[in-house]
């Protein structure tokens, strides 16, 4: 990952209302040059709307979305911010946008698509061809460059879409759910591609449900909840700030209430480190920031209570947990591996149905 | 049952789709409305007739007749100007009345009609309508002439009836004359005077003989007497010869005279007897002839009288005939052809091209332009809008003008290619005189094609889906077609509608093309129409720009907000879960929750709660009341008013048995 440099976007008290409801309410944050910025939110939380606000497709009802003046991007001059909405057309060449649904002409070949979009960015033929070749190589579509776009597989189409977004060598690449409807193998390819693109100096802003990958790839993430910016920061920081680690134990006969009570009887040095205990039908969860310190005492209690330890797990928090914690009471529906499988199944079913 | 469900579903789908609802409901109504409008026109075809009249009673009468028949009549000095106006639709027909227009024997009155044969659906009507009006006039003239003829005949008949008595009298008299003539003839036959004539001739001869004899006798006697006298005188005077031989000689002379006298006297007697007999015969014959003559005379007198009468009657008849003749001679028109058809009508085309397919060609050509232009342009816009690439295209820093112009040129090339093929075929196989007025025709074609392309683009921007665009394109195209001269003649519409229809771009461009291509009318004469077409084009271009801007804005919004969940607290099981985890599944839950949450929280959920109440409980009234509630307390009151709450129970335990009436 390229280290973030300077402020590229500045969102100041931005609010957006749709149908008398705040989609965003007084949001303020910044996106830095060269970073991979992840945007996380529940279904319908307004992630796509936010991306469209960033490129000036939609005007905020309140506040500002500012962009550091393009002429100053590669210099060390003082900050000079301009309004995105007012300079929308001028800023267009600066970013490439790949939406959830690939956007290209199905009846043009891969290369024709790239060259056509390059021409719309006023790139000369020679440069366009050179760009196309390098991008085709980057997205691994060189072999398929003469194929009609509609004949490509889902993963290839997604890559072509990203290639189209990159054809004019944008400073910022905005990706909306880049791996939706893709199987894990294709998703991995896309994530790797994103990494490579970022390594070439392109700032990437991603909205995705794939929190696991976002955690791995993003420099920073922002979590949107009910129109508010619930959290923003590096994934590690958010995890540390928001959720604890957990110990999960499964016992037999499983008198978890006694175990929980015994834990509370331990000295302050231990009990202070236990954040909470949670009894479920599966077993007992012990929330703590220092599981290694609690574990010996816990094992002693288990032994003393004549319980048989069937399973023990140390659960480290991830972005999904952070998201779940932050959006508690909401239904964030983050994508888990289980859901991915289900989604893929559903996708295949839809495909069959369409046929 | 299943079938009914399917049918009900189909109706719902049809009615909920704007495009199909338009086709199902508005389309037929519109067409019926237009047809009704056209057919309900109480007036006849509102036709304008150009008349070239050279004055004169007859011509003026014709013009008056046309005006009285409801036609708008424009008087022209010459046929060329009138024909020009027919070509430019200023007039429907030119009627050229002949110079010195009057019905005369042996004179051919040709009325020239000049009509636009390309108006296939009205040309017959125009000709027939004007012909009928003029034909009526012709009939009136023919009727008048025939009446005069019949009057003469009647007069002749009356006169002849009157003279029948005279003719009868003549007949009677003639019979009498015939009878008398027969009698005279018979009598004349009987009165054979030829014998009488002979007798008289014989009598004449005899009498001549008597005369001769008498003369001879007279002469002999005279001579003898003379001699005797002399002798006697001598003897008397000479006594010597008193008994002398000389006396004997005298005696002998005497004897000779005596004999001669006797003989001649006998002869005379005989002849006289014969004369007497002849005269008697003649007398008898003459008497008979006299009788006959008397009869003949009488008859002749009768005949003479009869002839006088006949002469008088003939005089009367002659007078009558003279009168009848005068009467007949007073008829000006006696030629059968002049009476039956006082004038003839010649129908002339305003152009030398008489082929019907040639005349229809401009309409067909513009029909192609209309439908291909609209359909192609609208389809291309929708394809672009609905294309997967739409978003990326709009993301690029490209001036929208490029898209508009790019689409326009693309479509223009396609349509031009089609037109080129059509025109090549037309020029070679239909003998369309395309080259004659090429620049003007090309200009009109360009403006028309451009207008319909931009109109199509406008439709493409206005409608979101391909189906809507297609239906709208076909509908608008059909409307243009229907409100033109092709289906129903524009003259069949009321004047106001007619004026509006006259501005129909399809009709306008078709007429302009026709006038330019077929009638070779120069651009100066067509500048009004071309200017209007240009205005249409400019308006269409402006509208396309506006529509594209709005369409893009709509598209951007659709990119932005289509996935925004507007009801984040309403879950798939229709429960409402607050941020604090309160789960509401019924109105009771809502009531309880309202008591628990703060005013601030209520305001956060207020609108979503209204939607929840409306959608989950289908209680629009309560939803409305809650929508008007600006605070939690007002919402609670609204809920109580709407569903009814036992106040006592409420005070005792607001969380239990709250609803006594409903809910």
Tab-separated table of C-alpha atoms in Angstrom, chain B residues 246-625:
chain	number	residue	atom	x	y	z
B	246	UNK	CA	-127.518	36.000	-182.892
B	247	UNK	CA	-130.676	35.734	-181.284
B	248	UNK	CA	-130.172	32.058	-181.459
B	249	UNK	CA	-126.964	32.479	-179.809
B	250	UNK	CA	-128.507	34.414	-177.150
B	251	UNK	CA	-130.853	31.710	-176.901
B	252	UNK	CA	-128.165	29.226	-176.615
B	253	UNK	CA	-126.502	31.294	-173.923
B	254	UNK	CA	-129.634	31.502	-172.340
B	255	UNK	CA	-130.036	27.792	-172.459
B	256	UNK	CA	-126.602	27.276	-171.092
B	257	UNK	CA	-127.346	29.559	-168.284
B	258	UNK	CA	-130.488	27.787	-167.768
B	259	UNK	CA	-128.872	24.391	-167.678
B	260	UNK	CA	-126.110	25.611	-165.555
B	261	UNK	CA	-128.485	27.161	-163.312
B	262	UNK	CA	-130.474	24.003	-163.030
B	263	UNK	CA	-127.522	21.789	-162.461
B	264	UNK	CA	-125.896	24.123	-160.114
B	265	UNK	CA	-129.042	24.740	-158.352
B	266	UNK	CA	-129.504	20.990	-157.875
B	267	UNK	CA	-126.044	20.720	-156.668
B	268	UNK	CA	-126.646	23.542	-154.334
B	269	UNK	CA	-129.828	21.874	-153.200
B	270	UNK	CA	-128.088	18.658	-152.550
B	271	UNK	CA	-125.318	20.336	-150.760
B	272	UNK	CA	-127.658	22.368	-148.776
B	273	UNK	CA	-129.490	19.228	-147.842
B	274	UNK	CA	-126.332	17.707	-146.717
B	275	UNK	CA	-125.520	20.843	-144.843
B	276	UNK	CA	-128.862	20.663	-143.223
B	277	UNK	CA	-128.344	17.127	-142.160
B	278	UNK	CA	-124.904	17.888	-140.918
B	279	UNK	CA	-126.117	20.861	-139.131
B	280	UNK	CA	-128.828	18.828	-137.551
B	281	UNK	CA	-126.302	16.308	-136.379
B	282	UNK	CA	-124.128	19.104	-135.200
B	283	UNK	CA	-127.054	20.654	-133.531
B	284	UNK	CA	-127.745	17.469	-131.681
B	285	UNK	CA	-124.144	17.029	-130.778
B	286	UNK	CA	-123.782	20.589	-129.739
B	287	UNK	CA	-126.928	20.322	-127.725
B	288	UNK	CA	-125.554	17.306	-125.916
B	289	UNK	CA	-122.300	19.080	-125.519
B	290	UNK	CA	-124.120	22.060	-124.314
B	291	UNK	CA	-125.778	19.999	-121.672
B	292	UNK	CA	-122.473	18.540	-120.654
B	293	UNK	CA	-120.941	21.899	-120.640
B	294	UNK	CA	-123.734	23.139	-118.533
B	295	UNK	CA	-123.011	20.370	-116.017
B	296	UNK	CA	-119.351	20.967	-116.330
B	297	UNK	CA	-119.889	24.575	-115.829
B	298	UNK	CA	-121.861	23.944	-112.728
B	299	UNK	CA	-119.307	21.559	-111.412
B	300	UNK	CA	-116.541	23.819	-112.373
B	301	UNK	CA	-118.265	26.548	-110.474
B	302	UNK	CA	-118.461	24.282	-107.477
B	303	UNK	CA	-114.842	23.323	-107.862
B	304	UNK	CA	-113.981	26.911	-108.153
B	305	UNK	CA	-115.817	27.656	-104.956
B	306	UNK	CA	-114.196	24.732	-103.219
B	307	UNK	CA	-110.830	25.770	-104.439
B	308	UNK	CA	-111.448	29.228	-103.086
B	309	UNK	CA	-112.357	27.715	-99.755
B	310	UNK	CA	-109.336	25.455	-99.847
B	311	UNK	CA	-107.249	28.420	-100.729
B	312	UNK	CA	-108.587	30.271	-97.751
B	313	UNK	CA	-107.990	27.328	-95.450
B	314	UNK	CA	-104.549	26.896	-96.890
B	315	UNK	CA	-103.971	30.538	-96.220
B	316	UNK	CA	-104.922	30.004	-92.604
B	317	UNK	CA	-102.672	26.961	-92.389
B	318	UNK	CA	-99.950	28.844	-94.088
B	319	UNK	CA	-100.262	31.557	-91.514
B	320	UNK	CA	-100.130	29.002	-88.711
B	321	UNK	CA	-97.154	27.324	-90.219
B	322	UNK	CA	-95.511	30.671	-90.554
B	323	UNK	CA	-96.227	31.353	-86.927
B	324	UNK	CA	-94.896	27.966	-85.860
B	325	UNK	CA	-91.908	28.486	-88.065
B	326	UNK	CA	-91.279	31.841	-86.521
B	327	UNK	CA	-91.586	30.282	-83.128
B	328	UNK	CA	-89.134	27.553	-83.991
B	329	UNK	CA	-86.873	30.009	-85.642
B	330	UNK	CA	-86.870	32.016	-82.462
B	331	UNK	CA	-85.071	29.078	-80.706
B	332	UNK	CA	-81.457	30.092	-80.329
B	333	UNK	CA	-80.119	26.641	-79.605
B	334	UNK	CA	-81.316	23.845	-81.730
B	335	UNK	CA	-78.224	21.681	-81.744
B	336	UNK	CA	-78.932	18.550	-79.770
B	337	UNK	CA	-75.409	18.412	-78.413
B	338	UNK	CA	-75.599	22.022	-77.281
B	339	UNK	CA	-78.837	21.368	-75.475
B	340	UNK	CA	-77.806	18.121	-73.848
B	341	UNK	CA	-74.386	19.397	-72.835
B	342	UNK	CA	-74.085	23.158	-73.022
B	343	UNK	CA	-70.435	22.898	-72.149
B	344	UNK	CA	-67.795	20.230	-71.624
B	345	UNK	CA	-65.368	19.834	-68.794
B	346	UNK	CA	-61.767	18.922	-69.415
B	347	UNK	CA	-59.743	17.748	-66.424
B	348	UNK	CA	-56.096	18.590	-66.685
B	349	UNK	CA	-53.288	17.688	-64.307
B	350	UNK	CA	-51.190	20.514	-62.952
B	351	UNK	CA	-48.094	18.596	-63.771
B	352	UNK	CA	-47.048	16.575	-66.706
B	353	UNK	CA	-46.447	13.632	-64.403
B	354	UNK	CA	-49.631	11.690	-64.414
B	355	UNK	CA	-48.476	8.498	-62.845
B	356	UNK	CA	-50.199	7.959	-59.540
B	357	UNK	CA	-47.154	6.357	-57.980
B	358	UNK	CA	-45.200	9.441	-58.951
B	359	UNK	CA	-47.653	11.680	-57.182
B	360	UNK	CA	-47.668	9.522	-54.104
B	361	UNK	CA	-43.911	9.275	-54.018
B	362	UNK	CA	-43.285	12.369	-51.836
B	363	UNK	CA	-45.736	11.055	-49.248
B	364	UNK	CA	-44.104	7.645	-49.280
B	365	UNK	CA	-40.688	9.191	-49.112
B	366	UNK	CA	-41.580	11.324	-46.131
B	367	UNK	CA	-43.313	8.362	-44.534
B	368	UNK	CA	-39.977	6.581	-44.576
B	369	UNK	CA	-38.285	9.681	-43.200
B	370	UNK	CA	-40.956	10.083	-40.529
B	371	UNK	CA	-40.930	6.579	-39.157
B	372	UNK	CA	-37.304	5.699	-39.744
B	373	UNK	CA	-36.200	9.067	-38.402
B	374	UNK	CA	-38.273	8.961	-35.250
B	375	UNK	CA	-37.767	5.277	-34.541
B	376	UNK	CA	-34.076	5.268	-35.273
B	377	UNK	CA	-33.281	8.392	-33.291
B	378	UNK	CA	-35.414	7.444	-30.307
B	379	UNK	CA	-34.050	3.926	-30.282
B	380	UNK	CA	-30.484	5.154	-30.362
B	381	UNK	CA	-31.104	7.514	-27.456
B	382	UNK	CA	-32.767	4.825	-25.382
B	383	UNK	CA	-30.057	2.338	-26.299
B	384	UNK	CA	-27.514	4.856	-25.105
B	385	UNK	CA	-29.455	5.620	-21.947
B	386	UNK	CA	-30.137	2.011	-21.138
B	387	UNK	CA	-26.729	0.896	-22.220
B	388	UNK	CA	-24.460	-0.586	-19.650
B	389	UNK	CA	-21.979	2.005	-20.789
B	390	UNK	CA	-24.258	4.956	-20.056
B	391	UNK	CA	-22.720	5.662	-16.707
B	392	UNK	CA	-19.183	5.513	-18.012
B	393	UNK	CA	-20.056	7.662	-20.970
B	394	UNK	CA	-21.528	10.337	-18.754
B	395	UNK	CA	-18.530	10.095	-16.490
B	396	UNK	CA	-16.299	11.313	-19.263
B	397	UNK	CA	-15.580	15.005	-19.689
B	398	UNK	CA	-17.560	15.171	-22.906
B	399	UNK	CA	-19.796	18.033	-23.811
B	400	UNK	CA	-23.377	16.746	-24.261
B	401	UNK	CA	-23.420	18.497	-27.621
B	402	UNK	CA	-21.076	15.816	-28.898
B	403	UNK	CA	-23.556	13.103	-28.012
B	404	UNK	CA	-26.430	14.971	-29.606
B	405	UNK	CA	-24.497	15.820	-32.737
B	406	UNK	CA	-22.881	12.384	-32.852
B	407	UNK	CA	-26.229	10.634	-32.681
B	408	UNK	CA	-27.695	13.048	-35.193
B	409	UNK	CA	-24.920	12.490	-37.717
B	410	UNK	CA	-25.075	8.730	-37.242
B	411	UNK	CA	-28.797	8.730	-37.846
B	412	UNK	CA	-28.457	11.179	-40.696
B	413	UNK	CA	-26.001	8.883	-42.438
B	414	UNK	CA	-28.322	5.909	-42.002
B	415	UNK	CA	-31.406	7.759	-43.203
B	416	UNK	CA	-29.472	9.398	-46.023
B	417	UNK	CA	-28.292	5.988	-47.178
B	418	UNK	CA	-31.848	4.738	-47.205
B	419	UNK	CA	-33.078	7.818	-48.989
B	420	UNK	CA	-30.323	7.546	-51.542
B	421	UNK	CA	-31.419	4.029	-52.433
B	422	UNK	CA	-35.063	5.049	-52.570
B	423	UNK	CA	-34.317	8.080	-54.703
B	424	UNK	CA	-32.150	6.123	-57.098
B	425	UNK	CA	-34.939	3.630	-57.588
B	426	UNK	CA	-37.454	6.440	-57.890
B	427	UNK	CA	-35.460	8.387	-60.428
B	428	UNK	CA	-34.814	5.340	-62.566
B	429	UNK	CA	-38.076	3.473	-62.310
B	430	UNK	CA	-40.703	6.049	-61.435
B	431	UNK	CA	-39.316	8.844	-63.524
B	432	UNK	CA	-39.370	11.175	-60.574
B	433	UNK	CA	-37.931	14.469	-61.776
B	434	UNK	CA	-35.679	14.697	-58.763
B	435	UNK	CA	-32.859	16.459	-60.526
B	436	UNK	CA	-34.954	19.343	-61.789
B	437	UNK	CA	-35.146	21.224	-58.512
B	438	UNK	CA	-32.389	19.375	-56.764
B	439	UNK	CA	-31.032	22.032	-54.356
B	440	UNK	CA	-34.458	22.970	-53.006
B	441	UNK	CA	-35.536	19.363	-52.701
B	442	UNK	CA	-32.322	18.497	-50.964
B	443	UNK	CA	-32.714	21.380	-48.522
B	444	UNK	CA	-36.261	20.333	-47.662
B	445	UNK	CA	-35.184	16.725	-47.293
B	446	UNK	CA	-32.338	17.758	-45.036
B	447	UNK	CA	-34.567	19.894	-42.823
B	448	UNK	CA	-37.265	17.232	-42.666
B	449	UNK	CA	-34.890	14.401	-41.882
B	450	UNK	CA	-33.138	16.545	-39.296
B	451	UNK	CA	-36.401	17.523	-37.658
B	452	UNK	CA	-37.674	13.961	-37.406
B	453	UNK	CA	-34.328	12.777	-36.117
B	454	UNK	CA	-34.368	15.389	-33.382
B	455	UNK	CA	-38.001	14.635	-32.648
B	456	UNK	CA	-37.070	10.983	-32.272
B	457	UNK	CA	-34.202	11.947	-30.009
B	458	UNK	CA	-36.617	14.006	-27.927
B	459	UNK	CA	-38.958	11.041	-27.582
B	460	UNK	CA	-35.996	8.902	-26.625
B	461	UNK	CA	-35.091	11.327	-23.868
B	462	UNK	CA	-38.645	11.730	-22.590
B	463	UNK	CA	-39.373	8.032	-22.258
B	464	UNK	CA	-37.356	5.801	-20.033
B	465	UNK	CA	-37.907	2.424	-21.597
B	466	UNK	CA	-37.600	1.079	-25.080
B	467	UNK	CA	-41.217	-0.067	-25.110
B	468	UNK	CA	-42.466	3.385	-24.170
B	469	UNK	CA	-40.234	4.966	-26.763
B	470	UNK	CA	-41.375	2.578	-29.461
B	471	UNK	CA	-45.019	3.077	-28.648
B	472	UNK	CA	-44.579	6.831	-28.450
B	473	UNK	CA	-42.682	6.884	-31.738
B	474	UNK	CA	-45.261	4.786	-33.524
B	475	UNK	CA	-48.089	6.766	-31.956
B	476	UNK	CA	-46.624	10.133	-32.869
B	477	UNK	CA	-45.755	8.889	-36.343
B	478	UNK	CA	-49.255	7.523	-36.786
B	479	UNK	CA	-50.738	10.728	-35.465
B	480	UNK	CA	-48.731	12.744	-37.943
B	481	UNK	CA	-49.771	10.354	-40.670
B	482	UNK	CA	-53.399	10.400	-39.645
B	483	UNK	CA	-53.516	14.155	-39.408
B	484	UNK	CA	-52.200	14.594	-42.892
B	485	UNK	CA	-53.570	14.420	-46.389
B	486	UNK	CA	-52.679	10.788	-46.811
B	487	UNK	CA	-55.453	9.146	-44.824
B	488	UNK	CA	-58.213	11.725	-44.712
B	489	UNK	CA	-58.126	14.856	-46.840
B	490	UNK	CA	-57.363	17.813	-44.694
B	491	UNK	CA	-60.312	19.571	-46.260
B	492	UNK	CA	-62.587	17.226	-44.337
B	493	UNK	CA	-61.638	18.810	-41.015
B	494	UNK	CA	-63.114	21.954	-39.519
B	495	UNK	CA	-61.245	25.089	-40.464
B	496	UNK	CA	-59.462	25.556	-37.127
B	497	UNK	CA	-58.311	21.965	-36.967
B	498	UNK	CA	-57.351	22.245	-40.598
B	499	UNK	CA	-55.056	25.122	-39.832
B	500	UNK	CA	-53.461	23.179	-37.038
B	501	UNK	CA	-53.111	20.132	-39.242
B	502	UNK	CA	-51.558	22.295	-41.883
B	503	UNK	CA	-48.670	22.773	-39.503
B	504	UNK	CA	-48.208	19.033	-39.076
B	505	UNK	CA	-44.510	18.547	-39.814
B	506	UNK	CA	-45.125	15.388	-41.822
B	507	UNK	CA	-47.742	17.063	-43.951
B	508	UNK	CA	-45.670	20.190	-44.259
B	509	UNK	CA	-42.546	18.357	-45.348
B	510	UNK	CA	-44.469	16.036	-47.702
B	511	UNK	CA	-46.142	18.967	-49.388
B	512	UNK	CA	-42.888	20.859	-49.659
B	513	UNK	CA	-41.119	17.870	-51.148
B	514	UNK	CA	-43.960	17.288	-53.548
B	515	UNK	CA	-44.038	20.884	-54.654
B	516	UNK	CA	-40.323	21.020	-55.061
B	517	UNK	CA	-39.775	17.595	-56.557
B	518	UNK	CA	-42.816	17.125	-58.745
B	519	UNK	CA	-43.995	20.638	-59.472
B	520	UNK	CA	-40.557	22.128	-59.677
B	521	UNK	CA	-41.582	25.078	-57.529
B	522	UNK	CA	-38.687	27.311	-56.708
B	523	UNK	CA	-37.437	27.964	-53.223
B	524	UNK	CA	-38.763	31.518	-53.215
B	525	UNK	CA	-42.316	30.211	-53.420
B	526	UNK	CA	-41.692	27.648	-50.707
B	527	UNK	CA	-39.839	29.851	-48.283
B	528	UNK	CA	-42.796	30.077	-45.869
B	529	UNK	CA	-42.990	26.323	-45.421
B	530	UNK	CA	-39.249	25.910	-45.330
B	531	UNK	CA	-38.999	28.620	-42.700
B	532	UNK	CA	-41.648	26.875	-40.592
B	533	UNK	CA	-39.763	23.598	-40.953
B	534	UNK	CA	-36.608	25.361	-39.887
B	535	UNK	CA	-38.372	26.731	-36.820
B	536	UNK	CA	-39.577	23.228	-35.991
B	537	UNK	CA	-36.056	21.968	-36.311
B	538	UNK	CA	-34.659	24.672	-34.074
B	539	UNK	CA	-37.354	24.060	-31.463
B	540	UNK	CA	-36.689	20.318	-31.634
B	541	UNK	CA	-32.957	20.879	-31.211
B	542	UNK	CA	-33.509	23.142	-28.201
B	543	UNK	CA	-35.936	20.651	-26.688
B	544	UNK	CA	-33.482	17.835	-27.255
B	545	UNK	CA	-30.829	19.796	-25.403
B	546	UNK	CA	-33.204	20.482	-22.522
B	547	UNK	CA	-34.502	16.932	-22.516
B	548	UNK	CA	-31.000	15.500	-22.581
B	549	UNK	CA	-30.028	17.659	-19.642
B	550	UNK	CA	-33.098	16.560	-17.685
B	551	UNK	CA	-32.628	13.008	-18.810
B	552	UNK	CA	-29.033	13.029	-17.626
B	553	UNK	CA	-30.064	14.579	-14.339
B	554	UNK	CA	-32.619	11.810	-13.936
B	555	UNK	CA	-30.007	9.281	-14.857
B	556	UNK	CA	-27.546	10.694	-12.331
B	557	UNK	CA	-30.190	10.596	-9.661
B	558	UNK	CA	-30.957	7.038	-10.537
B	559	UNK	CA	-27.267	6.222	-10.164
B	560	UNK	CA	-27.282	7.922	-6.815
B	561	UNK	CA	-30.394	7.102	-4.919
B	562	UNK	CA	-31.824	3.963	-6.312
B	563	UNK	CA	-30.377	1.840	-3.578
B	564	UNK	CA	-30.856	4.173	-0.673
B	565	UNK	CA	-32.963	2.385	1.867
B	566	UNK	CA	-35.602	4.838	2.941
B	567	UNK	CA	-36.948	2.704	5.734
B	568	UNK	CA	-33.914	1.454	7.615
B	569	UNK	CA	-35.890	0.588	10.766
B	570	UNK	CA	-38.563	-1.415	9.015
B	571	UNK	CA	-37.484	-4.990	8.590
B	572	UNK	CA	-38.521	-7.675	6.214
B	573	UNK	CA	-40.978	-9.170	8.708
B	574	UNK	CA	-42.707	-5.771	8.879
B	575	UNK	CA	-41.438	-5.154	12.388
B	576	UNK	CA	-40.105	-1.741	13.339
B	577	UNK	CA	-36.918	-1.897	15.405
B	578	UNK	CA	-35.655	1.250	17.067
B	579	UNK	CA	-31.994	1.990	17.531
B	580	UNK	CA	-32.346	0.976	21.137
B	581	UNK	CA	-33.685	-2.391	20.139
B	582	UNK	CA	-37.379	-1.823	20.801
B	583	UNK	CA	-39.244	-4.109	18.450
B	584	UNK	CA	-42.695	-2.981	17.343
B	585	UNK	CA	-44.995	-5.463	15.687
B	586	UNK	CA	-48.436	-4.047	16.433
B	587	UNK	CA	-50.199	-0.817	17.221
B	588	UNK	CA	-50.095	-1.785	20.897
B	589	UNK	CA	-46.318	-2.055	20.630
B	590	UNK	CA	-46.298	1.337	18.983
B	591	UNK	CA	-48.432	2.827	21.723
B	592	UNK	CA	-46.189	1.382	24.417
B	593	UNK	CA	-43.081	2.529	22.602
B	594	UNK	CA	-44.398	6.066	22.229
B	595	UNK	CA	-44.697	6.286	26.001
B	596	UNK	CA	-41.131	5.072	26.367
B	597	UNK	CA	-39.168	7.003	23.785
B	598	UNK	CA	-38.160	10.627	24.025
B	599	UNK	CA	-39.559	13.403	21.898
B	600	UNK	CA	-36.250	13.658	20.102
B	601	UNK	CA	-36.282	9.965	19.305
B	602	UNK	CA	-39.842	10.226	18.099
B	603	UNK	CA	-38.933	12.978	15.684
B	604	UNK	CA	-36.150	10.756	14.337
B	605	UNK	CA	-38.601	7.942	13.605
B	606	UNK	CA	-41.722	9.983	12.912
B	607	UNK	CA	-41.824	9.765	9.124
B	608	UNK	CA	-40.680	6.199	9.016
B	609	UNK	CA	-43.331	5.274	11.588
B	610	UNK	CA	-46.007	6.857	9.391
B	611	UNK	CA	-44.862	4.726	6.475
B	612	UNK	CA	-44.778	1.678	8.709
B	613	UNK	CA	-48.337	2.244	9.944
B	614	UNK	CA	-49.551	2.856	6.425
B	615	UNK	CA	-47.855	-0.151	4.881
B	616	UNK	CA	-48.078	-2.666	7.690
B	617	UNK	CA	-51.598	-1.974	8.977
B	618	UNK	CA	-52.958	-0.347	5.834
B	619	UNK	CA	-54.230	2.373	8.168
B	620	UNK	CA	-53.940	5.479	6.036
B	621	UNK	CA	-56.015	7.594	8.410
B	622	UNK	CA	-53.750	6.920	11.364
B	623	UNK	CA	-50.687	7.396	9.203
B	624	UNK	CA	-52.021	10.781	8.126
B	625	UNK	CA	-52.747	11.789	11.711
